[in-house]
PDB file of C-alpha atoms and ligand atoms in Angstrom:
ATOM      1  CA  MET U1462     -15.346 -66.007 -19.192  1.00  0.00           C
ATOM      2  CA  VAL U1463     -11.694 -66.699 -17.054  1.00  0.00           C
ATOM      3  CA  GLU U1464     -12.643 -64.641 -14.031  1.00  0.00           C
ATOM      4  CA  LEU U1465      -9.696 -65.992 -10.664  1.00  0.00           C
ATOM      5  CA  ILE U1466     -11.189 -67.297  -7.868  1.00  0.00           C
ATOM      6  CA  ASP U1467      -9.756 -66.344  -4.252  1.00  0.00           C
ATOM      7  CA  SER U1468      -8.239 -69.165  -3.897  1.00  0.00           C
ATOM      8  CA  ASP U1469      -6.281 -68.953  -7.303  1.00  0.00           C
ATOM      9  CA  ILE U1470      -4.966 -65.223  -6.292  1.00  0.00           C
ATOM     10  CA  ARG U1471      -1.909 -65.418  -4.321  1.00  0.00           C
ATOM     11  CA  THR U1472      -0.666 -62.057  -5.493  1.00  0.00           C
ATOM     12  CA  ARG U1473      -2.951 -60.476  -2.406  1.00  0.00           C
ATOM     13  CA  GLU U1474      -2.062 -57.203  -2.486  1.00  0.00           C
ATOM     14  CA  VAL U1475      -4.262 -56.592  -6.055  1.00  0.00           C
ATOM     15  CA  LEU U1476      -7.194 -57.065  -4.607  1.00  0.00           C
ATOM     16  CA  SER U1477      -7.097 -53.652  -2.471  1.00  0.00           C
ATOM     17  CA  TRP U1478      -6.583 -52.436  -5.745  1.00  0.00           C
ATOM     18  CA  ASP U1479      -8.690 -49.060  -5.888  1.00  0.00           C
ATOM     19  CA  GLY U1480     -10.645 -49.296 -10.033  1.00  0.00           C
ATOM     20  CA  LEU U1481      -9.397 -50.620 -13.220  1.00  0.00           C
ATOM     21  CA  HIS U1482      -5.637 -51.680 -14.291  1.00  0.00           C
ATOM     22  CA  VAL U1483      -4.985 -53.549 -17.309  1.00  0.00           C
ATOM     23  CA  LEU U1484      -1.087 -55.448 -17.430  1.00  0.00           C
ATOM     24  CA  HIS U1485      -0.066 -55.499 -20.412  1.00  0.00           C
ATOM     25  CA  GLY U1486       3.342 -54.864 -22.400  1.00  0.00           C
ATOM     26  CA  ARG U1487       3.660 -52.874 -25.099  1.00  0.00           C
ATOM     27  CA  MET U1488       3.785 -55.266 -27.875  1.00  0.00           C
ATOM     28  CA  SER U1489       2.064 -57.535 -27.420  1.00  0.00           C
ATOM     29  CA  SER U1490      -1.370 -58.298 -28.918  1.00  0.00           C
ATOM     30  CA  CYS U1491      -3.534 -59.103 -27.128  1.00  0.00           C
ATOM     31  CA  SER U1492      -2.460 -55.869 -25.508  1.00  0.00           C
ATOM     32  CA  GLN U1493      -2.737 -53.573 -27.616  1.00  0.00           C
ATOM     33  CA  LYS U1494      -5.939 -55.316 -28.842  1.00  0.00           C
ATOM     34  CA  LEU U1495      -7.897 -54.877 -25.479  1.00  0.00           C
ATOM     35  CA  ARG U1496      -6.239 -51.143 -25.589  1.00  0.00           C
ATOM     36  CA  ILE U1497      -8.116 -49.684 -28.799  1.00  0.00           C
ATOM     37  CA  PHE U1498     -11.016 -51.573 -27.926  1.00  0.00           C
ATOM     38  CA  LEU U1499     -10.594 -49.282 -24.421  1.00  0.00           C
ATOM     39  CA  ASN U1500      -9.462 -46.165 -25.906  1.00  0.00           C
ATOM     40  CA  LEU U1501     -12.709 -46.861 -28.199  1.00  0.00           C
ATOM     41  CA  LYS U1502     -15.285 -47.004 -25.395  1.00  0.00           C
ATOM     42  CA  GLY U1503     -13.902 -44.361 -23.179  1.00  0.00           C
ATOM     43  CA  ILE U1504     -12.985 -46.628 -20.182  1.00  0.00           C
ATOM     44  CA  GLU U1505     -10.656 -44.949 -18.182  1.00  0.00           C
ATOM     45  CA  TRP U1506      -7.992 -48.045 -17.053  1.00  0.00           C
ATOM     46  CA  GLN U1507      -4.029 -47.378 -14.987  1.00  0.00           C
ATOM     47  CA  GLY U1508      -2.280 -49.128 -16.932  1.00  0.00           C
ATOM     48  CA  HIS U1509       1.039 -51.852 -15.574  1.00  0.00           C
ATOM     49  CA  GLU U1510       3.639 -52.158 -18.210  1.00  0.00           C
ATOM     50  CA  MET U1511       5.553 -55.640 -18.189  1.00  0.00           C
ATOM     51  CA  ASN U1512       8.134 -56.409 -20.110  1.00  0.00           C
ATOM     52  CA  LEU U1513       7.934 -59.641 -22.044  1.00  0.00           C
ATOM     53  CA  ALA U1514      11.642 -59.255 -23.324  1.00  0.00           C
ATOM     54  CA  GLU U1515      12.412 -60.142 -19.534  1.00  0.00           C
ATOM     55  CA  SER U1516       9.775 -62.435 -18.793  1.00  0.00           C
ATOM     56  CA  GLU U1517       8.380 -59.960 -16.532  1.00  0.00           C
ATOM     57  CA  THR U1518       5.170 -62.915 -16.557  1.00  0.00           C
ATOM     58  CA  TYR U1519       7.435 -65.316 -15.536  1.00  0.00           C
ATOM     59  CA  SER U1520       7.643 -64.020 -12.192  1.00  0.00           C
ATOM     60  CA  ASP U1521       5.940 -65.404  -8.760  1.00  0.00           C
ATOM     61  CA  TRP U1522       4.221 -61.680  -7.898  1.00  0.00           C
ATOM     62  CA  PHE U1523       2.717 -61.921 -12.092  1.00  0.00           C
ATOM     63  CA  MET U1524       1.573 -65.405 -11.726  1.00  0.00           C
ATOM     64  CA  GLY U1525       0.303 -65.037  -8.166  1.00  0.00           C
ATOM     65  CA  ILE U1526      -2.233 -62.879 -11.050  1.00  0.00           C
ATOM     66  CA  ASN U1527      -2.624 -65.460 -14.196  1.00  0.00           C
ATOM     67  CA  PRO U1528      -2.080 -68.678 -14.001  1.00  0.00           C
ATOM     68  CA  ARG U1529      -0.958 -68.966 -17.184  1.00  0.00           C
ATOM     69  CA  GLY U1530       1.779 -66.465 -17.476  1.00  0.00           C
ATOM     70  CA  LEU U1531       0.504 -64.267 -20.320  1.00  0.00           C
ATOM     71  CA  VAL U1532      -0.764 -60.847 -20.534  1.00  0.00           C
ATOM     72  CA  PRO U1533      -3.448 -58.551 -20.562  1.00  0.00           C
ATOM     73  CA  VAL U1534      -4.869 -59.701 -17.231  1.00  0.00           C
ATOM     74  CA  VAL U1535      -7.536 -57.043 -16.339  1.00  0.00           C
ATOM     75  CA  VAL U1536      -8.115 -56.241 -12.150  1.00  0.00           C
ATOM     76  CA  TRP U1537     -10.396 -54.791 -11.371  1.00  0.00           C
ATOM     77  CA  ASP U1538     -12.192 -53.331  -7.932  1.00  0.00           C
ATOM     78  CA  GLY U1539     -10.665 -56.660  -6.910  1.00  0.00           C
ATOM     79  CA  ARG U1540     -11.620 -59.087  -8.984  1.00  0.00           C
ATOM     80  CA  VAL U1541      -9.050 -60.641 -11.564  1.00  0.00           C
ATOM     81  CA  PHE U1542      -9.477 -61.572 -15.318  1.00  0.00           C
ATOM     82  CA  ILE U1543      -7.797 -62.509 -17.605  1.00  0.00           C
ATOM     83  CA  GLU U1544      -7.666 -64.239 -21.381  1.00  0.00           C
ATOM     84  CA  SER U1545      -8.168 -61.168 -23.832  1.00  0.00           C
ATOM     85  CA  ASN U1546     -11.102 -62.205 -25.583  1.00  0.00           C
ATOM     86  CA  ASP U1547     -13.107 -62.432 -22.723  1.00  0.00           C
ATOM     87  CA  ILE U1548     -11.749 -59.114 -21.029  1.00  0.00           C
ATOM     88  CA  LEU U1549     -13.711 -58.097 -24.364  1.00  0.00           C
ATOM     89  CA  ALA U1550     -16.493 -59.159 -24.271  1.00  0.00           C
ATOM     90  CA  MET U1551     -17.163 -58.075 -20.631  1.00  0.00           C
ATOM     91  CA  PHE U1552     -16.398 -54.784 -21.170  1.00  0.00           C
ATOM     92  CA  GLU U1553     -19.065 -54.941 -23.822  1.00  0.00           C
ATOM     93  CA  GLU U1554     -21.905 -56.087 -21.122  1.00  0.00           C
ATOM     94  CA  LYS U1555     -20.870 -53.101 -18.555  1.00  0.00           C
ATOM     95  CA  PHE U1556     -19.848 -50.920 -20.827  1.00  0.00           C
ATOM     96  CA  PRO U1557     -22.730 -51.413 -23.712  1.00  0.00           C
ATOM     97  CA  GLU U1558     -21.791 -47.603 -25.766  1.00  0.00           C
ATOM     98  CA  PRO U1559     -20.200 -47.639 -28.864  1.00  0.00           C
ATOM     99  CA  CYS U1560     -21.192 -51.144 -30.216  1.00  0.00           C
ATOM    100  CA  LEU U1561     -18.259 -53.529 -30.952  1.00  0.00           C
ATOM    101  CA  PHE U1562     -20.269 -56.750 -30.516  1.00  0.00           C
ATOM    102  CA  PRO U1563     -23.169 -55.560 -32.893  1.00  0.00           C
ATOM    103  CA  ALA U1564     -25.953 -58.810 -31.091  1.00  0.00           C
ATOM    104  CA  ASN U1565     -26.650 -60.419 -34.093  1.00  0.00           C
ATOM    105  CA  LYS U1566     -23.061 -61.577 -35.303  1.00  0.00           C
ATOM    106  CA  HIS U1567     -22.504 -63.179 -31.948  1.00  0.00           C
ATOM    107  CA  ARG U1568     -21.759 -66.608 -33.771  1.00  0.00           C
ATOM    108  CA  GLU U1569     -20.138 -64.968 -36.289  1.00  0.00           C
ATOM    109  CA  ILE U1570     -17.607 -63.162 -34.204  1.00  0.00           C
ATOM    110  CA  ASP U1571     -17.046 -65.946 -31.479  1.00  0.00           C
ATOM    111  CA  ALA U1572     -15.814 -67.693 -34.331  1.00  0.00           C
ATOM    112  CA  LEU U1573     -13.424 -65.434 -36.237  1.00  0.00           C
ATOM    113  CA  LEU U1574     -12.223 -63.670 -32.843  1.00  0.00           C
ATOM    114  CA  GLN U1575     -11.568 -67.753 -31.836  1.00  0.00           C
ATOM    115  CA  GLN U1576      -9.600 -68.134 -35.307  1.00  0.00           C
ATOM    116  CA  GLU U1577      -7.378 -65.200 -34.201  1.00  0.00           C
ATOM    117  CA  ASP U1578      -6.566 -66.606 -30.985  1.00  0.00           C
ATOM    118  CA  ASP U1579      -5.647 -69.641 -32.901  1.00  0.00           C
ATOM    119  CA  LEU U1580      -2.857 -67.888 -35.108  1.00  0.00           C
ATOM    120  CA  HIS U1581      -1.324 -66.769 -32.055  1.00  0.00           C
ATOM    121  CA  LEU U1582       1.346 -67.730 -31.957  1.00  0.00           C
ATOM    122  CA  ASP U1583       1.872 -68.416 -35.561  1.00  0.00           C
ATOM    123  CA  LEU U1584       1.277 -64.264 -35.365  1.00  0.00           C
ATOM    124  CA  ARG U1585       4.464 -65.322 -32.279  1.00  0.00           C
ATOM    125  CA  THR U1586       6.574 -67.571 -35.185  1.00  0.00           C
ATOM    126  CA  LEU U1587       6.131 -63.754 -37.669  1.00  0.00           C
ATOM    127  CA  SER U1588       7.132 -61.002 -35.224  1.00  0.00           C
ATOM    128  CA  PHE U1589      10.317 -62.394 -33.339  1.00  0.00           C
ATOM    129  CA  ARG U1590      11.893 -63.319 -36.802  1.00  0.00           C
ATOM    130  CA  PHE U1591      10.942 -60.547 -39.531  1.00  0.00           C
ATOM    131  CA  VAL U1592       9.568 -58.258 -36.557  1.00  0.00           C
ATOM    132  CA  LEU U1593      11.769 -58.466 -32.935  1.00  0.00           C
ATOM    133  CA  GLY U1594      14.730 -59.914 -35.428  1.00  0.00           C
ATOM    134  CA  ARG U1595      14.969 -63.146 -32.894  1.00  0.00           C
ATOM    135  CA  THR U1596      15.562 -66.286 -33.942  1.00  0.00           C
ATOM    136  CA  GLY U1597      16.495 -67.441 -30.803  1.00  0.00           C
ATOM    137  CA  SER U1598      14.303 -68.326 -27.284  1.00  0.00           C
ATOM    138  CA  ASN U1599      15.073 -64.980 -24.754  1.00  0.00           C
ATOM    139  CA  LYS U1600      13.777 -67.483 -22.130  1.00  0.00           C
ATOM    140  CA  SER U1601      16.082 -69.677 -19.895  1.00  0.00           C
ATOM    141  CA  SER U1602      15.790 -72.904 -19.475  1.00  0.00           C
ATOM    142  CA  ALA U1603      15.587 -72.109 -16.063  1.00  0.00           C
ATOM    143  CA  VAL U1604      12.655 -69.693 -15.684  1.00  0.00           C
ATOM    144  CA  LEU U1605      11.130 -71.945 -18.540  1.00  0.00           C
ATOM    145  CA  ASP U1606      11.336 -74.996 -15.658  1.00  0.00           C
ATOM    146  CA  GLN U1607      10.009 -72.352 -12.708  1.00  0.00           C
ATOM    147  CA  TYR U1608       7.564 -71.315 -14.812  1.00  0.00           C
ATOM    148  CA  ARG U1609       6.213 -75.799 -15.804  1.00  0.00           C
ATOM    149  CA  GLY U1610       6.804 -76.218 -11.847  1.00  0.00           C
ATOM    150  CA  TYR U1611       4.316 -73.348 -10.781  1.00  0.00           C
ATOM    151  CA  ASP U1612       1.822 -75.146  -8.133  1.00  0.00           C
ATOM    152  CA  ALA U1613      -1.359 -72.357  -9.796  1.00  0.00           C
ATOM    153  CA  LYS U1614      -4.773 -73.293 -10.792  1.00  0.00           C
ATOM    154  CA  VAL U1615      -7.271 -70.982 -12.529  1.00  0.00           C
ATOM    155  CA  ALA U1616     -10.871 -71.688 -11.482  1.00  0.00           C
ATOM    156  CA  GLY U1617      -9.348 -74.362  -8.347  1.00  0.00           C
ATOM    157  CA  GLU U1618      -8.546 -76.128 -10.878  1.00  0.00           C
ATOM    158  CA  PRO U1619      -4.592 -77.017 -12.005  1.00  0.00           C
ATOM    159  CA  ASP U1620      -3.462 -75.084 -15.081  1.00  0.00           C
ATOM    160  CA  ILE U1621      -1.042 -77.010 -17.356  1.00  0.00           C
ATOM    161  CA  ASP U1622      -2.815 -77.107 -20.288  1.00  0.00           C
ATOM    162  CA  ARG U1623      -2.719 -73.294 -21.242  1.00  0.00           C
ATOM    163  CA  ARG U1624       1.331 -73.674 -20.148  1.00  0.00           C
ATOM    164  CA  GLU U1625       2.182 -76.438 -21.811  1.00  0.00           C
ATOM    165  CA  HIS U1626       1.525 -74.530 -25.163  1.00  0.00           C
ATOM    166  CA  GLU U1627       3.855 -71.688 -24.095  1.00  0.00           C
ATOM    167  CA  LEU U1628       6.302 -74.340 -22.829  1.00  0.00           C
ATOM    168  CA  ASP U1629       6.303 -76.052 -26.479  1.00  0.00           C
ATOM    169  CA  PHE U1630       7.040 -72.696 -28.591  1.00  0.00           C
ATOM    170  CA  TYR U1631       9.461 -71.583 -26.681  1.00  0.00           C
ATOM    171  CA  GLU U1632      12.279 -75.092 -26.107  1.00  0.00           C
ATOM    172  CA  ARG U1633      10.979 -74.848 -29.387  1.00  0.00           C
ATOM    173  CA  LEU U1634      12.491 -72.054 -29.615  1.00  0.00           C
ATOM    174  CA  ALA U1635      15.372 -72.547 -28.223  1.00  0.00           C
ATOM    175  CA  GLU U1636      16.322 -76.198 -29.937  1.00  0.00           C
ATOM    176  CA  GLU U1637      15.438 -75.465 -32.610  1.00  0.00           C
ATOM    177  CA  GLY U1638      15.674 -71.463 -33.746  1.00  0.00           C
ATOM    178  CA  LEU U1639      12.787 -70.129 -36.654  1.00  0.00           C
ATOM    179  CA  SER U1640      13.577 -72.422 -39.628  1.00  0.00           C
ATOM    180  CA  ASP U1641      12.402 -71.437 -43.118  1.00  0.00           C
ATOM    181  CA  ASP U1642      10.054 -74.516 -43.425  1.00  0.00           C
ATOM    182  CA  LEU U1643       8.541 -72.615 -39.664  1.00  0.00           C
ATOM    183  CA  VAL U1644       7.581 -69.506 -40.839  1.00  0.00           C
ATOM    184  CA  ARG U1645       6.571 -71.094 -43.970  1.00  0.00           C
ATOM    185  CA  VAL U1646       3.262 -72.641 -42.156  1.00  0.00           C
ATOM    186  CA  SER U1647       3.034 -69.612 -39.730  1.00  0.00           C
ATOM    187  CA  ALA U1648       2.697 -67.742 -43.089  1.00  0.00           C
ATOM    188  CA  LYS U1649       0.231 -70.035 -45.009  1.00  0.00           C
ATOM    189  CA  LYS U1650      -2.712 -70.309 -42.678  1.00  0.00           C
ATOM    190  CA  PHE U1651      -2.301 -66.759 -42.592  1.00  0.00           C
ATOM    191  CA  TRP U1652      -2.719 -66.601 -46.235  1.00  0.00           C
ATOM    192  CA  ALA U1653      -5.965 -68.718 -45.728  1.00  0.00           C
ATOM    193  CA  ALA U1654      -7.599 -66.374 -43.255  1.00  0.00           C
ATOM    194  CA  PHE U1655      -6.400 -63.103 -45.175  1.00  0.00           C
ATOM    195  CA  ASP U1656      -7.825 -64.126 -48.323  1.00  0.00           C
ATOM    196  CA  GLU U1657     -11.670 -64.324 -46.414  1.00  0.00           C
ATOM    197  CA  LEU U1658     -11.037 -61.196 -44.795  1.00  0.00           C
ATOM    198  CA  GLU U1659     -10.407 -59.774 -48.549  1.00  0.00           C
ATOM    199  CA  THR U1660     -13.317 -61.252 -49.578  1.00  0.00           C
ATOM    200  CA  ARG U1661     -15.228 -59.064 -46.839  1.00  0.00           C
ATOM    201  CA  LEU U1662     -14.136 -56.551 -47.646  1.00  0.00           C
ATOM    202  CA  SER U1663     -14.816 -55.893 -50.998  1.00  0.00           C
ATOM    203  CA  ALA U1664     -18.346 -56.215 -49.761  1.00  0.00           C
ATOM    204  CA  SER U1665     -18.248 -53.497 -46.828  1.00  0.00           C
ATOM    205  CA  PRO U1666     -15.955 -50.968 -45.557  1.00  0.00           C
ATOM    206  CA  TYR U1667     -15.320 -53.099 -42.012  1.00  0.00           C
ATOM    207  CA  PHE U1668     -15.733 -56.755 -41.755  1.00  0.00           C
ATOM    208  CA  LEU U1669     -18.951 -57.178 -40.573  1.00  0.00           C
ATOM    209  CA  GLY U1670     -19.935 -54.205 -42.370  1.00  0.00           C
ATOM    210  CA  GLU U1671     -21.067 -50.748 -42.123  1.00  0.00           C
ATOM    211  CA  LYS U1672     -19.288 -50.055 -38.279  1.00  0.00           C
ATOM    212  CA  ILE U1673     -15.916 -50.902 -37.063  1.00  0.00           C
ATOM    213  CA  SER U1674     -16.580 -53.335 -34.627  1.00  0.00           C
ATOM    214  CA  VAL U1675     -14.854 -55.754 -32.481  1.00  0.00           C
ATOM    215  CA  LEU U1676     -13.150 -58.425 -34.656  1.00  0.00           C
ATOM    216  CA  ASP U1677     -11.298 -54.762 -36.868  1.00  0.00           C
ATOM    217  CA  ILE U1678      -9.495 -54.236 -33.593  1.00  0.00           C
ATOM    218  CA  ALA U1679      -8.283 -57.832 -33.543  1.00  0.00           C
ATOM    219  CA  TRP U1680      -7.692 -58.218 -37.302  1.00  0.00           C
ATOM    220  CA  PHE U1681      -6.074 -54.665 -37.331  1.00  0.00           C
ATOM    221  CA  VAL U1682      -3.942 -55.516 -34.418  1.00  0.00           C
ATOM    222  CA  TYR U1683      -2.736 -59.085 -36.239  1.00  0.00           C
ATOM    223  CA  ALA U1684      -2.267 -56.565 -39.726  1.00  0.00           C
ATOM    224  CA  SER U1685      -0.666 -54.150 -38.553  1.00  0.00           C
ATOM    225  CA  ARG U1686       2.745 -56.352 -37.294  1.00  0.00           C
ATOM    226  CA  LEU U1687       2.855 -58.046 -40.641  1.00  0.00           C
ATOM    227  CA  HIS U1688       2.657 -55.580 -41.954  1.00  0.00           C
ATOM    228  CA  LEU U1689       5.879 -54.060 -39.165  1.00  0.00           C
ATOM    229  CA  GLY U1690       7.502 -57.275 -41.041  1.00  0.00           C
ATOM    230  CA  GLY U1691       6.964 -57.019 -44.066  1.00  0.00           C
ATOM    231  CA  TYR U1692       3.976 -58.868 -44.828  1.00  0.00           C
ATOM    232  CA  PRO U1693       3.705 -56.892 -49.047  1.00  0.00           C
ATOM    233  CA  PHE U1694      -0.649 -56.052 -48.090  1.00  0.00           C
ATOM    234  CA  ALA U1695      -0.698 -53.436 -50.929  1.00  0.00           C
ATOM    235  CA  ARG U1696       0.053 -56.106 -53.874  1.00  0.00           C
ATOM    236  CA  LEU U1697      -1.361 -59.282 -52.730  1.00  0.00           C
ATOM    237  CA  PHE U1698      -4.514 -58.040 -50.523  1.00  0.00           C
ATOM    238  CA  PRO U1699      -5.827 -53.890 -51.378  1.00  0.00           C
ATOM    239  CA  ASN U1700      -8.672 -53.692 -49.772  1.00  0.00           C
ATOM    240  CA  ILE U1701      -6.878 -55.086 -46.273  1.00  0.00           C
ATOM    241  CA  HIS U1702      -4.475 -52.315 -47.049  1.00  0.00           C
ATOM    242  CA  GLU U1703      -6.911 -50.000 -47.851  1.00  0.00           C
ATOM    243  CA  TRP U1704      -8.978 -50.750 -44.540  1.00  0.00           C
ATOM    244  CA  ARG U1705      -5.529 -50.537 -42.352  1.00  0.00           C
ATOM    245  CA  GLN U1706      -4.240 -47.528 -42.998  1.00  0.00           C
ATOM    246  CA  GLY U1707      -7.834 -45.738 -42.556  1.00  0.00           C
ATOM    247  CA  LEU U1708      -8.260 -47.650 -38.935  1.00  0.00           C
ATOM    248  CA  ALA U1709      -4.085 -46.617 -39.016  1.00  0.00           C
ATOM    249  CA  SER U1710      -4.724 -43.007 -39.627  1.00  0.00           C
ATOM    250  CA  ASP U1711      -7.248 -43.168 -35.717  1.00  0.00           C
ATOM    251  CA  GLU U1712      -5.413 -42.268 -33.024  1.00  0.00           C
ATOM    252  CA  ARG U1713      -6.688 -44.291 -30.816  1.00  0.00           C
ATOM    253  CA  PHE U1714      -5.310 -47.320 -33.043  1.00  0.00           C
ATOM    254  CA  ALA U1715      -2.344 -46.407 -34.603  1.00  0.00           C
ATOM    255  CA  GLN U1716      -0.664 -45.288 -31.081  1.00  0.00           C
ATOM    256  CA  GLU U1717      -1.288 -48.777 -29.582  1.00  0.00           C
ATOM    257  CA  VAL U1718       0.097 -50.325 -32.647  1.00  0.00           C
ATOM    258  CA  LEU U1719       3.058 -48.583 -32.715  1.00  0.00           C
ATOM    259  CA  PRO U1720       7.370 -49.352 -31.508  1.00  0.00           C
ATOM    260  CA  PRO U1721       9.002 -47.519 -29.208  1.00  0.00           C
ATOM    261  CA  ALA U1722      11.558 -45.345 -31.199  1.00  0.00           C
ATOM    262  CA  PRO U1723      15.071 -48.355 -30.713  1.00  0.00           C
ATOM    263  CA  LEU U1724      12.310 -51.262 -32.556  1.00  0.00           C
ATOM    264  CA  GLN U1725      11.707 -48.600 -35.145  1.00  0.00           C
ATOM    265  CA  GLU U1726      14.905 -48.331 -35.589  1.00  0.00           C
ATOM    266  CA  LEU U1727      15.902 -51.602 -35.546  1.00  0.00           C
ATOM    267  CA  ILE U1728      13.425 -52.346 -37.614  1.00  0.00           C
ATOM    268  CA  ALA U1729      13.965 -50.278 -40.652  1.00  0.00           C
ATOM    269  CA  ARG U1730      17.842 -51.684 -40.166  1.00  0.00           C
ATOM    270  CA  ASN U1731      17.330 -55.615 -40.066  1.00  0.00           C
ATOM    271  CA  GLN U1732      14.536 -54.245 -42.963  1.00  0.00           C
ATOM    272  CA  ALA U1733      17.074 -53.289 -44.983  1.00  0.00           C
ATOM    273  CA  ALA U1734      19.751 -55.299 -43.554  1.00  0.00           C
ATOM    274  CA  TRP U1735      16.996 -58.107 -45.017  1.00  0.00           C
ATOM    275  CA  ALA U1736      16.665 -56.905 -48.497  1.00  0.00           C
ATOM    276  CA  GLN U1737      19.971 -56.699 -49.505  1.00  0.00           C
ATOM    277  CA  ALA U1738      20.378 -60.627 -48.952  1.00  0.00           C
ATOM    278  CA  GLY U1739      17.018 -61.942 -50.186  1.00  0.00           C
ATOM    279  CA  THR U1740      15.854 -62.792 -46.707  1.00  0.00           C
ATOM    280  CA  THR U1741      12.500 -60.909 -46.447  1.00  0.00           C
ATOM    281  CA  LEU U1742       9.427 -62.030 -44.936  1.00  0.00           C
ATOM    282  CA  SER U1743       7.699 -62.040 -49.133  1.00  0.00           C
ATOM    283  CA  ASP U1744      11.622 -63.856 -49.999  1.00  0.00           C
ATOM    284  CA  VAL U1745      11.443 -66.336 -47.466  1.00  0.00           C
ATOM    285  CA  VAL U1746       7.866 -67.791 -47.980  1.00  0.00           C
ATOM    286  CA  GLY U1747       7.406 -66.734 -51.545  1.00  0.00           C
ATOM    287  CA  LEU U1748       5.370 -63.926 -51.773  1.00  0.00           C
TER     288      LEU U1748
HETATM  289  N1  GSH O 250      -5.384 -66.405 -25.103  1.00  0.00           N
HETATM  290  C1  GSH O 250      -4.557 -65.469 -24.622  1.00  0.00           C
HETATM  291  C2  GSH O 250      -2.669 -65.181 -25.302  1.00  0.00           C
HETATM  292  C3  GSH O 250      -2.184 -63.728 -23.967  1.00  0.00           C
HETATM  293  C4  GSH O 250      -0.768 -63.953 -25.267  1.00  0.00           C
HETATM  294  O1  GSH O 250      -0.158 -64.943 -24.984  1.00  0.00           O
HETATM  295  N2  GSH O 250       0.022 -62.848 -24.476  1.00  0.00           N
HETATM  296  C5  GSH O 250       1.419 -62.792 -24.304  1.00  0.00           C
HETATM  297  C6  GSH O 250       1.569 -61.772 -24.928  1.00  0.00           C
HETATM  298  S1  GSH O 250       0.574 -61.079 -26.782  1.00  0.00           S
HETATM  299  C7  GSH O 250       2.169 -63.010 -23.609  1.00  0.00           C
HETATM  300  O2  GSH O 250       1.511 -62.446 -22.490  1.00  0.00           O
HETATM  301  N3  GSH O 250       3.290 -63.899 -23.811  1.00  0.00           N
HETATM  302  C8  GSH O 250       4.327 -62.864 -22.686  1.00  0.00           C
HETATM  303  C9  GSH O 250       5.879 -64.476 -23.368  1.00  0.00           C
HETATM  304  O3  GSH O 250       5.587 -64.437 -24.526  1.00  0.00           O
HETATM  305  O4  GSH O 250       6.696 -63.710 -22.665  1.00  0.00           O
HETATM  306  C10 GSH O 250      -5.352 -64.242 -24.486  1.00  0.00           C
HETATM  307  O5  GSH O 250      -5.759 -63.685 -25.570  1.00  0.00           O
HETATM  308  O6  GSH O 250      -4.993 -63.411 -23.361  1.00  0.00           O
END
C-alpha cells in the first residue's frame, strides 16, 4: 500500500478534509477504474477533478499530495493514498461487499493488475494518437523541468524513478511525436493481452468466472478506451466485444468512460478523417 507519511504531505490543507475525497481525471483510465469500483461498492465520495491537459497534476499544490504527479489520489480523513491498484485493494478490505477480489484468486489478480499497470503508457500512446488525436506533447520543457526538480518524497524516500518514467514518455513525445512504429509496438502488446483474455472469456462470462471482479473493471476501462480509438474488437475478439458491451449496458460502468461532449465530437471528426486518409488504428497497425 502506498500511503504518504506526514512529512511527505506538503499540501497540508487536505489533512483537515472530512470524509473520503478522490482527486481524479475525467478521462484518466486509472481514475475511471477507481470510480467504477466505488460505484459497484456503493461508496460515497467527494470528487476533485484535475485537468490533465493543463498539467494540473504537476502543480505545487498537487505534487504536495502526490509526488508522482498522477491521479488518482485518495484523501481519507487526513490520510493520503496513491497508486490505484493499492487503493482498490484497500477499499476491498474496508468494504468487503460486494466481493470484487475473490479470496482464492489473489495471486492471479495481482499478476493481471500488474500487467494492466505495465501497459499504462502503451494505452496512453494509443489513446493520445487515436482518441485525443494528439501527436505532440501538451507539456512544455519548463513544466517538465519543474516536475523533474521537485524534492518530493514518498514514504520519506526520494521518489524519482516513477517520475523518470513519465518524463521519458513526455520528452520522447515532444521530440519524436507518436510515430506509426511506436503505435505498432504498443498495439502488439495489447494484442497479446487481449488474446489471453479472449480465451478466458470463452470459458466464463467474466474474467474470473461467474461474477464480476476487479479485473473486469480494469480491463473494461482499457477496452472501452481502445474501442473509442476504433479498435476492431467485434472482428478480432468477439468474446471481449460482447463482454464489453454487456458491462457498458450498466450505467455504473458506462457513465465513467463516457467522454465529454466536445471530445465525442472531436473523436467522430477525427475518425471520419482518418478513415478517408487510410490512417485509422486498424490501418496503421494492420489489424
Ligand atoms: N500507477 C499509477 C498510474 C497513474 C497514472 O499514470 N495516472 C495518469 C492518468 S491515468 C496521470 O495522472 N497522468 C498525468 C499526465 O499524464 O499528465 C496508478 O495506478 O495510480
